[in-house]
Amino acid sequence: MTRDVVFPAGRQALYERNRYSPAVRAGGLLFVSGQVGSREDGSPEPELDAQVRRAFANLNDILAAAGCSFADVVDVTVFIVDPPARFERIWAVAQEFWGEAPHPTVTAVGVTWLYGFDFEIKVVAQLPR
């Protein structure tokens, strides 16, 4: 099988350098790798709210490259460093991107390290027919 990889515009070199695919189409679904609040050079946004917004912007760029939007997302997994201290603030920012009900399924996982980031989001979306 050859993976049907989706690359957002302008970030292919970053993914190639780190040796993973941003998203793969399979079986009518789009599986998106975890997205963090990384700038064009891969460095983290220093402020938490900006980092969450950038993670969603990076996610939305990948979804758009596959012809999708967040409305097509069916499953979400978020990873949060120190969730007791950050969850409410992150969740308030995330709602800017969440859209109307019915919402996708969500799993939130507390972690101790995210390669210098505080928030990561990965999703599965239904591809357009």
Short mmCIF file of N, CA, C and O in Angstrom, two decimals:
data_model
loop_
_atom_site.label_atom_id
_atom_site.label_comp_id
_atom_site.label_asym_id
_atom_site.label_seq_id
_atom_site.Cartn_x
_atom_site.Cartn_y
_atom_site.Cartn_z
N MET A 1 0.84 -1.17 0.00
CA MET A 1 0.00 0.00 0.00
C MET A 1 0.89 1.25 0.00
O MET A 1 1.88 1.31 0.71
N THR A 2 0.50 2.22 -0.78
CA THR A 2 1.15 3.52 -0.78
C THR A 2 0.28 4.48 0.01
O THR A 2 -0.92 4.58 -0.24
N ARG A 3 0.86 5.17 0.96
CA ARG A 3 0.10 6.13 1.76
C ARG A 3 -0.26 7.34 0.91
O ARG A 3 0.58 7.88 0.20
N ASP A 4 -1.50 7.77 1.00
CA ASP A 4 -1.98 8.96 0.31
C ASP A 4 -1.82 10.13 1.28
O ASP A 4 -2.72 10.44 2.07
N VAL A 5 -0.67 10.77 1.24
CA VAL A 5 -0.29 11.79 2.21
C VAL A 5 -0.79 13.16 1.78
O VAL A 5 -0.75 13.51 0.60
N VAL A 6 -1.24 13.93 2.77
CA VAL A 6 -1.68 15.31 2.56
C VAL A 6 -0.67 16.24 3.24
O VAL A 6 -0.37 16.07 4.42
N PHE A 7 -0.14 17.19 2.48
CA PHE A 7 0.76 18.20 3.02
C PHE A 7 0.12 19.57 2.91
O PHE A 7 -0.38 19.93 1.85
N PRO A 8 0.15 20.36 3.99
CA PRO A 8 -0.32 21.74 3.88
C PRO A 8 0.73 22.57 3.13
O PRO A 8 1.92 22.24 3.15
N ALA A 9 0.30 23.62 2.50
CA ALA A 9 1.21 24.48 1.75
C ALA A 9 2.30 25.06 2.65
O ALA A 9 2.03 25.49 3.77
N GLY A 10 3.53 25.00 2.17
CA GLY A 10 4.63 25.67 2.84
C GLY A 10 5.26 24.97 4.02
O GLY A 10 6.18 25.50 4.63
N ARG A 11 4.78 23.77 4.39
CA ARG A 11 5.33 23.11 5.58
C ARG A 11 5.88 21.71 5.30
O ARG A 11 6.25 21.00 6.22
N GLN A 12 5.96 21.33 4.03
CA GLN A 12 6.41 19.99 3.70
C GLN A 12 7.83 19.72 4.21
O GLN A 12 8.11 18.64 4.74
N ALA A 13 8.73 20.68 4.11
CA ALA A 13 10.11 20.47 4.56
C ALA A 13 10.16 20.18 6.06
O ALA A 13 10.96 19.34 6.50
N LEU A 14 9.31 20.84 6.84
CA LEU A 14 9.27 20.60 8.29
C LEU A 14 8.87 19.15 8.58
O LEU A 14 9.48 18.49 9.41
N TYR A 15 7.87 18.65 7.86
CA TYR A 15 7.43 17.26 8.07
C TYR A 15 8.48 16.27 7.59
O TYR A 15 8.73 15.25 8.23
N GLU A 16 9.11 16.57 6.45
CA GLU A 16 10.15 15.68 5.95
C GLU A 16 11.35 15.64 6.90
O GLU A 16 11.91 14.58 7.13
N ARG A 17 11.72 16.79 7.45
CA ARG A 17 12.84 16.84 8.40
C ARG A 17 12.54 15.99 9.63
O ARG A 17 13.41 15.31 10.17
N ASN A 18 11.29 16.01 10.09
CA ASN A 18 10.90 15.26 11.29
C ASN A 18 10.41 13.84 10.98
O ASN A 18 10.05 13.11 11.89
N ARG A 19 10.35 13.48 9.71
CA ARG A 19 10.07 12.12 9.25
C ARG A 19 8.68 11.59 9.64
O ARG A 19 8.56 10.50 10.19
N TYR A 20 7.65 12.39 9.38
CA TYR A 20 6.29 11.88 9.54
C TYR A 20 5.36 12.61 8.58
O TYR A 20 5.71 13.65 8.03
N SER A 21 4.20 12.03 8.37
CA SER A 21 3.21 12.62 7.47
C SER A 21 2.22 13.44 8.27
O SER A 21 1.74 12.99 9.31
N PRO A 22 1.87 14.64 7.79
CA PRO A 22 0.89 15.44 8.52
C PRO A 22 -0.49 14.81 8.52
O PRO A 22 -1.21 14.91 9.51
N ALA A 23 -0.85 14.15 7.42
CA ALA A 23 -2.15 13.48 7.34
C ALA A 23 -2.10 12.41 6.26
O ALA A 23 -1.36 12.55 5.28
N VAL A 24 -2.92 11.39 6.45
CA VAL A 24 -3.01 10.30 5.48
C VAL A 24 -4.49 10.01 5.23
O VAL A 24 -5.27 9.89 6.17
N ARG A 25 -4.84 9.92 3.93
CA ARG A 25 -6.19 9.52 3.54
C ARG A 25 -6.25 7.99 3.48
O ARG A 25 -5.37 7.37 2.90
N ALA A 26 -7.31 7.41 4.08
CA ALA A 26 -7.50 5.96 4.02
C ALA A 26 -8.95 5.64 4.34
O ALA A 26 -9.49 6.13 5.33
N GLY A 27 -9.57 4.81 3.51
CA GLY A 27 -10.91 4.32 3.79
C GLY A 27 -11.96 5.41 3.96
O GLY A 27 -12.87 5.24 4.77
N GLY A 28 -11.84 6.49 3.22
CA GLY A 28 -12.82 7.57 3.31
C GLY A 28 -12.60 8.51 4.49
O GLY A 28 -13.41 9.39 4.74
N LEU A 29 -11.50 8.29 5.22
CA LEU A 29 -11.19 9.12 6.38
C LEU A 29 -9.85 9.81 6.20
O LEU A 29 -8.99 9.34 5.45
N LEU A 30 -9.67 10.89 6.94
CA LEU A 30 -8.40 11.60 6.99
C LEU A 30 -7.87 11.49 8.41
O LEU A 30 -8.53 11.93 9.36
N PHE A 31 -6.70 10.89 8.56
CA PHE A 31 -6.05 10.73 9.85
C PHE A 31 -4.96 11.80 9.95
O PHE A 31 -3.99 11.76 9.19
N VAL A 32 -5.15 12.74 10.86
CA VAL A 32 -4.24 13.88 10.97
C VAL A 32 -3.32 13.68 12.17
O VAL A 32 -3.78 13.42 13.29
N SER A 33 -2.02 13.80 11.94
CA SER A 33 -1.04 13.73 13.02
C SER A 33 -1.28 14.86 14.01
O SER A 33 -1.85 15.89 13.67
N GLY A 34 -0.80 14.66 15.23
CA GLY A 34 -0.93 15.68 16.25
C GLY A 34 -0.33 17.01 15.80
O GLY A 34 0.78 17.05 15.29
N GLN A 35 -1.10 18.07 15.98
CA GLN A 35 -0.67 19.41 15.59
C GLN A 35 -0.42 20.24 16.84
O GLN A 35 -1.24 20.25 17.76
N VAL A 36 0.69 20.93 16.83
CA VAL A 36 1.07 21.80 17.94
C VAL A 36 1.12 23.24 17.44
O VAL A 36 1.02 23.49 16.25
N GLY A 37 1.31 24.15 18.36
CA GLY A 37 1.38 25.57 18.02
C GLY A 37 2.75 25.97 17.55
O GLY A 37 3.40 26.83 18.15
N SER A 38 3.20 25.36 16.45
CA SER A 38 4.53 25.65 15.92
C SER A 38 4.47 26.72 14.84
O SER A 38 3.58 26.73 14.00
N ARG A 39 5.45 27.58 14.91
CA ARG A 39 5.64 28.60 13.87
C ARG A 39 6.18 27.92 12.61
O ARG A 39 6.46 26.73 12.61
N GLU A 40 6.37 28.71 11.56
CA GLU A 40 6.85 28.16 10.28
C GLU A 40 8.17 27.41 10.43
O GLU A 40 8.41 26.43 9.74
N ASP A 41 9.05 27.86 11.34
CA ASP A 41 10.35 27.21 11.52
C ASP A 41 10.28 26.03 12.49
O ASP A 41 11.30 25.40 12.76
N GLY A 42 9.10 25.73 13.03
CA GLY A 42 8.93 24.61 13.94
C GLY A 42 9.03 24.97 15.41
O GLY A 42 8.77 24.14 16.27
N SER A 43 9.39 26.22 15.71
CA SER A 43 9.52 26.63 17.11
C SER A 43 8.14 26.91 17.71
O SER A 43 7.21 27.28 17.00
N PRO A 44 7.99 26.73 19.03
CA PRO A 44 6.68 26.93 19.66
C PRO A 44 6.33 28.40 19.84
O PRO A 44 7.20 29.24 20.08
N GLU A 45 5.05 28.69 19.70
CA GLU A 45 4.53 29.99 20.14
C GLU A 45 4.75 30.04 21.64
O GLU A 45 4.39 29.10 22.35
N PRO A 46 5.32 31.11 22.17
CA PRO A 46 5.64 31.12 23.60
C PRO A 46 4.43 31.28 24.53
O PRO A 46 4.43 30.74 25.63
N GLU A 47 3.39 31.96 24.11
CA GLU A 47 2.23 32.25 24.97
C GLU A 47 1.17 31.17 24.73
O GLU A 47 0.89 30.79 23.60
N LEU A 48 0.55 30.66 25.80
CA LEU A 48 -0.36 29.52 25.71
C LEU A 48 -1.53 29.75 24.77
O LEU A 48 -1.80 28.92 23.90
N ASP A 49 -2.26 30.85 24.90
CA ASP A 49 -3.41 31.09 24.03
C ASP A 49 -2.99 31.13 22.56
O ASP A 49 -3.66 30.55 21.69
N ALA A 50 -1.88 31.80 22.27
CA ALA A 50 -1.38 31.87 20.89
C ALA A 50 -0.95 30.50 20.40
O ALA A 50 -1.13 30.17 19.22
N GLN A 51 -0.39 29.68 21.30
CA GLN A 51 0.03 28.34 20.93
C GLN A 51 -1.17 27.48 20.54
O GLN A 51 -1.13 26.74 19.54
N VAL A 52 -2.26 27.58 21.30
CA VAL A 52 -3.47 26.81 20.99
C VAL A 52 -4.07 27.30 19.66
O VAL A 52 -4.44 26.49 18.81
N ARG A 53 -4.14 28.62 19.47
CA ARG A 53 -4.67 29.15 18.21
C ARG A 53 -3.82 28.70 17.02
O ARG A 53 -4.35 28.36 15.96
N ARG A 54 -2.51 28.70 17.19
CA ARG A 54 -1.62 28.28 16.11
C ARG A 54 -1.79 26.79 15.83
O ARG A 54 -1.77 26.36 14.68
N ALA A 55 -1.99 25.97 16.86
CA ALA A 55 -2.22 24.54 16.65
C ALA A 55 -3.48 24.33 15.81
O ALA A 55 -3.50 23.52 14.88
N PHE A 56 -4.54 25.07 16.13
CA PHE A 56 -5.78 24.96 15.34
C PHE A 56 -5.57 25.49 13.93
O PHE A 56 -6.10 24.92 12.97
N ALA A 57 -4.80 26.56 13.76
CA ALA A 57 -4.52 27.08 12.42
C ALA A 57 -3.75 26.04 11.61
O ALA A 57 -4.06 25.81 10.43
N ASN A 58 -2.76 25.40 12.23
CA ASN A 58 -2.00 24.35 11.53
C ASN A 58 -2.91 23.18 11.18
O ASN A 58 -2.84 22.63 10.07
N LEU A 59 -3.78 22.80 12.11
CA LEU A 59 -4.75 21.74 11.85
C LEU A 59 -5.67 22.12 10.69
O LEU A 59 -5.88 21.33 9.76
N ASN A 60 -6.20 23.32 10.73
CA ASN A 60 -7.12 23.76 9.68
C ASN A 60 -6.44 23.82 8.32
O ASN A 60 -7.08 23.55 7.29
N ASP A 61 -5.15 24.15 8.26
CA ASP A 61 -4.42 24.14 6.99
C ASP A 61 -4.35 22.74 6.41
O ASP A 61 -4.49 22.55 5.20
N ILE A 62 -4.13 21.75 7.26
CA ILE A 62 -4.08 20.36 6.78
C ILE A 62 -5.46 19.90 6.33
O ILE A 62 -5.61 19.29 5.27
N LEU A 63 -6.48 20.19 7.15
CA LEU A 63 -7.84 19.82 6.75
C LEU A 63 -8.20 20.44 5.40
O LEU A 63 -8.74 19.77 4.53
N ALA A 64 -7.89 21.72 5.21
CA ALA A 64 -8.21 22.41 3.96
C ALA A 64 -7.46 21.78 2.78
O ALA A 64 -8.02 21.64 1.69
N ALA A 65 -6.21 21.38 3.00
CA ALA A 65 -5.43 20.75 1.92
C ALA A 65 -6.07 19.44 1.46
O ALA A 65 -5.86 19.02 0.33
N ALA A 66 -6.86 18.82 2.33
CA ALA A 66 -7.56 17.58 1.98
C ALA A 66 -9.00 17.83 1.56
O ALA A 66 -9.75 16.89 1.34
N GLY A 67 -9.40 19.11 1.47
CA GLY A 67 -10.77 19.44 1.09
C GLY A 67 -11.76 19.33 2.23
O GLY A 67 -12.96 19.19 2.01
N CYS A 68 -11.27 19.39 3.47
CA CYS A 68 -12.11 19.26 4.67
C CYS A 68 -12.09 20.55 5.47
O CYS A 68 -11.33 21.47 5.19
N SER A 69 -12.91 20.56 6.51
CA SER A 69 -12.90 21.62 7.50
C SER A 69 -13.12 20.96 8.86
O SER A 69 -13.36 19.75 8.94
N PHE A 70 -13.09 21.76 9.92
CA PHE A 70 -13.30 21.19 11.25
C PHE A 70 -14.70 20.58 11.36
O PHE A 70 -14.91 19.66 12.15
N ALA A 71 -15.65 21.02 10.55
CA ALA A 71 -17.00 20.45 10.56
C ALA A 71 -16.99 18.98 10.14
O ALA A 71 -17.92 18.25 10.47
N ASP A 72 -15.94 18.54 9.45
CA ASP A 72 -15.83 17.14 9.02
C ASP A 72 -15.15 16.25 10.05
O ASP A 72 -15.06 15.04 9.87
N VAL A 73 -14.65 16.84 11.14
CA VAL A 73 -13.93 16.09 12.16
C VAL A 73 -14.92 15.26 12.97
O VAL A 73 -15.94 15.77 13.43
N VAL A 74 -14.60 13.97 13.14
CA VAL A 74 -15.47 13.07 13.91
C VAL A 74 -14.85 12.65 15.24
O VAL A 74 -15.57 12.26 16.15
N ASP A 75 -13.52 12.73 15.35
CA ASP A 75 -12.86 12.30 16.57
C ASP A 75 -11.66 13.21 16.85
O ASP A 75 -10.90 13.53 15.93
N VAL A 76 -11.52 13.63 18.11
CA VAL A 76 -10.44 14.53 18.52
C VAL A 76 -9.73 13.92 19.73
O VAL A 76 -10.38 13.41 20.65
N THR A 77 -8.42 13.99 19.71
CA THR A 77 -7.61 13.68 20.88
C THR A 77 -6.74 14.90 21.16
O THR A 77 -6.08 15.39 20.24
N VAL A 78 -6.79 15.39 22.39
CA VAL A 78 -5.93 16.50 22.78
C VAL A 78 -4.98 16.02 23.88
O VAL A 78 -5.35 15.20 24.72
N PHE A 79 -3.78 16.55 23.83
CA PHE A 79 -2.75 16.26 24.82
C PHE A 79 -2.38 17.59 25.47
O PHE A 79 -2.11 18.57 24.76
N ILE A 80 -2.37 17.61 26.80
CA ILE A 80 -2.14 18.85 27.54
C ILE A 80 -1.09 18.61 28.62
O ILE A 80 -1.23 17.68 29.42
N VAL A 81 -0.06 19.45 28.61
CA VAL A 81 0.92 19.42 29.69
C VAL A 81 0.30 20.16 30.87
O VAL A 81 -0.20 21.29 30.71
N ASP A 82 0.29 19.54 32.04
CA ASP A 82 -0.25 20.12 33.28
C ASP A 82 -1.71 20.55 33.12
O ASP A 82 -2.06 21.72 33.27
N PRO A 83 -2.60 19.58 32.82
CA PRO A 83 -4.01 19.93 32.60
C PRO A 83 -4.69 20.63 33.77
O PRO A 83 -5.53 21.52 33.51
N PRO A 84 -4.40 20.32 35.04
CA PRO A 84 -5.08 21.05 36.10
C PRO A 84 -4.85 22.57 36.02
O PRO A 84 -5.74 23.35 36.32
N ALA A 85 -3.69 22.97 35.57
CA ALA A 85 -3.36 24.39 35.47
C ALA A 85 -3.78 25.01 34.14
O ALA A 85 -3.97 26.23 34.07
N ARG A 86 -3.93 24.19 33.09
CA ARG A 86 -4.11 24.76 31.75
C ARG A 86 -5.43 24.41 31.06
O ARG A 86 -5.80 25.06 30.08
N PHE A 87 -6.13 23.39 31.51
CA PHE A 87 -7.29 22.89 30.75
C PHE A 87 -8.33 23.98 30.48
O PHE A 87 -8.76 24.16 29.34
N GLU A 88 -8.78 24.67 31.51
CA GLU A 88 -9.86 25.65 31.32
C GLU A 88 -9.47 26.75 30.33
O GLU A 88 -10.28 27.14 29.49
N ARG A 89 -8.25 27.20 30.43
CA ARG A 89 -7.78 28.26 29.50
C ARG A 89 -7.70 27.72 28.07
O ARG A 89 -8.14 28.38 27.12
N ILE A 90 -7.16 26.52 27.91
CA ILE A 90 -7.07 25.91 26.58
C ILE A 90 -8.45 25.67 26.01
O ILE A 90 -8.73 25.97 24.85
N TRP A 91 -9.35 25.16 26.83
CA TRP A 91 -10.70 24.83 26.34
C TRP A 91 -11.46 26.08 25.92
O TRP A 91 -12.22 26.04 24.96
N ALA A 92 -11.24 27.19 26.61
CA ALA A 92 -11.88 28.45 26.23
C ALA A 92 -11.41 28.90 24.85
O ALA A 92 -12.22 29.34 24.02
N VAL A 93 -10.13 28.77 24.57
CA VAL A 93 -9.59 29.14 23.25
C VAL A 93 -10.08 28.16 22.19
O VAL A 93 -10.47 28.56 21.09
N ALA A 94 -10.09 26.87 22.51
CA ALA A 94 -10.51 25.86 21.54
C ALA A 94 -11.93 26.11 21.04
O ALA A 94 -12.24 25.83 19.88
N GLN A 95 -12.78 26.64 21.89
CA GLN A 95 -14.18 26.88 21.49
C GLN A 95 -14.31 27.87 20.35
O GLN A 95 -15.31 27.89 19.63
N GLU A 96 -13.29 28.71 20.15
CA GLU A 96 -13.29 29.64 19.01
C GLU A 96 -13.31 28.88 17.69
O GLU A 96 -13.74 29.41 16.67
N PHE A 97 -12.85 27.63 17.70
CA PHE A 97 -12.69 26.84 16.48
C PHE A 97 -13.67 25.68 16.40
O PHE A 97 -13.74 25.00 15.39
N TRP A 98 -14.39 25.42 17.48
CA TRP A 98 -15.14 24.19 17.64
C TRP A 98 -16.38 24.07 16.78
O TRP A 98 -16.75 22.99 16.37
N GLY A 99 -17.09 25.18 16.52
CA GLY A 99 -18.30 25.11 15.72
C GLY A 99 -19.51 24.70 16.54
O GLY A 99 -19.46 24.59 17.76
N GLU A 100 -20.57 24.46 15.83
CA GLU A 100 -21.86 24.15 16.46
C GLU A 100 -22.03 22.65 16.67
O GLU A 100 -21.39 21.84 16.02
N ALA A 101 -22.95 22.29 17.57
CA ALA A 101 -23.30 20.89 17.82
C ALA A 101 -23.97 20.33 16.57
O ALA A 101 -24.57 21.07 15.81
N PRO A 102 -23.87 19.05 16.32
CA PRO A 102 -23.26 18.03 17.17
C PRO A 102 -21.73 18.08 17.06
O PRO A 102 -21.18 18.30 15.99
N HIS A 103 -21.06 17.90 18.19
CA HIS A 103 -19.61 18.00 18.26
C HIS A 103 -18.96 16.63 18.05
O HIS A 103 -19.60 15.59 18.23
N PRO A 104 -17.66 16.62 17.68
CA PRO A 104 -16.97 15.34 17.55
C PRO A 104 -16.72 14.71 18.92
O PRO A 104 -16.86 15.37 19.95
N THR A 105 -16.36 13.44 18.91
CA THR A 105 -15.94 12.81 20.15
C THR A 105 -14.60 13.41 20.57
O THR A 105 -13.85 13.89 19.72
N VAL A 106 -14.32 13.40 21.88
CA VAL A 106 -13.08 14.01 22.38
C VAL A 106 -12.48 13.12 23.47
O VAL A 106 -13.19 12.62 24.34
N THR A 107 -11.17 12.97 23.40
CA THR A 107 -10.39 12.36 24.47
C THR A 107 -9.31 13.36 24.84
O THR A 107 -8.57 13.81 23.96
N ALA A 108 -9.24 13.71 26.13
CA ALA A 108 -8.20 14.62 26.62
C ALA A 108 -7.23 13.82 27.47
O ALA A 108 -7.64 13.08 28.36
N VAL A 109 -5.95 13.98 27.19
CA VAL A 109 -4.91 13.23 27.86
C VAL A 109 -3.91 14.19 28.49
O VAL A 109 -3.39 15.08 27.80
N GLY A 110 -3.64 14.03 29.76
CA GLY A 110 -2.61 14.80 30.43
C GLY A 110 -1.26 14.15 30.22
O GLY A 110 -1.13 12.93 30.35
N VAL A 111 -0.27 14.95 29.85
CA VAL A 111 1.07 14.43 29.59
C VAL A 111 2.10 15.28 30.32
O VAL A 111 1.80 16.39 30.78
N THR A 112 3.31 14.78 30.40
CA THR A 112 4.36 15.53 31.09
C THR A 112 5.29 16.25 30.13
O THR A 112 6.04 17.14 30.54
N TRP A 113 5.26 15.89 28.83
CA TRP A 113 6.19 16.49 27.88
C TRP A 113 5.63 16.42 26.47
O TRP A 113 5.10 15.39 26.06
N LEU A 114 5.73 17.53 25.73
CA LEU A 114 5.31 17.59 24.34
C LEU A 114 6.36 18.31 23.50
O LEU A 114 6.04 19.20 22.70
N TYR A 115 7.62 17.98 23.68
CA TYR A 115 8.69 18.53 22.85
C TYR A 115 8.72 20.06 22.89
O TYR A 115 8.87 20.72 21.89
N GLY A 116 8.47 20.61 24.08
CA GLY A 116 8.51 22.06 24.25
C GLY A 116 7.18 22.76 24.06
O GLY A 116 7.10 23.99 24.15
N PHE A 117 6.12 22.01 23.80
CA PHE A 117 4.79 22.59 23.60
C PHE A 117 3.92 22.25 24.81
O PHE A 117 4.24 21.35 25.59
N ASP A 118 2.79 22.94 24.94
CA ASP A 118 1.86 22.71 26.05
C ASP A 118 0.55 22.07 25.60
O ASP A 118 -0.24 21.64 26.43
N PHE A 119 0.32 22.00 24.29
CA PHE A 119 -0.96 21.54 23.74
C PHE A 119 -0.71 20.89 22.40
O PHE A 119 0.09 21.37 21.58
N GLU A 120 -1.41 19.77 22.15
CA GLU A 120 -1.37 19.10 20.86
C GLU A 120 -2.77 18.57 20.57
O GLU A 120 -3.47 18.12 21.47
N ILE A 121 -3.16 18.62 19.29
CA ILE A 121 -4.46 18.12 18.88
C ILE A 121 -4.30 17.23 17.66
O ILE A 121 -3.60 17.59 16.71
N LYS A 122 -4.90 16.03 17.72
CA LYS A 122 -4.93 15.15 16.55
C LYS A 122 -6.38 14.78 16.29
O LYS A 122 -7.18 14.69 17.23
N VAL A 123 -6.72 14.59 15.01
CA VAL A 123 -8.10 14.34 14.66
C VAL A 123 -8.22 13.28 13.58
O VAL A 123 -7.25 12.98 12.87
N VAL A 124 -9.44 12.77 13.46
CA VAL A 124 -9.86 11.95 12.34
C VAL A 124 -11.06 12.67 11.73
O VAL A 124 -11.99 13.06 12.45
N ALA A 125 -11.02 12.86 10.41
CA ALA A 125 -12.11 13.57 9.71
C ALA A 125 -12.67 12.70 8.60
O ALA A 125 -11.96 11.86 8.03
N GLN A 126 -13.93 12.91 8.29
CA GLN A 126 -14.59 12.26 7.15
C GLN A 126 -14.24 13.05 5.90
O GLN A 126 -14.43 14.26 5.85
N LEU A 127 -13.70 12.36 4.89
CA LEU A 127 -13.37 13.03 3.64
C LEU A 127 -14.63 13.32 2.85
O LEU A 127 -15.60 12.56 2.92
N PRO A 128 -14.62 14.41 2.06
CA PRO A 128 -15.78 14.69 1.20
C PRO A 128 -15.96 13.55 0.18
O PRO A 128 -14.99 12.95 -0.26
N ARG A 129 -17.20 13.31 -0.16
CA ARG A 129 -17.48 12.23 -1.13
C ARG A 129 -17.49 12.75 -2.53
O ARG A 129 -17.74 13.83 -2.82
#
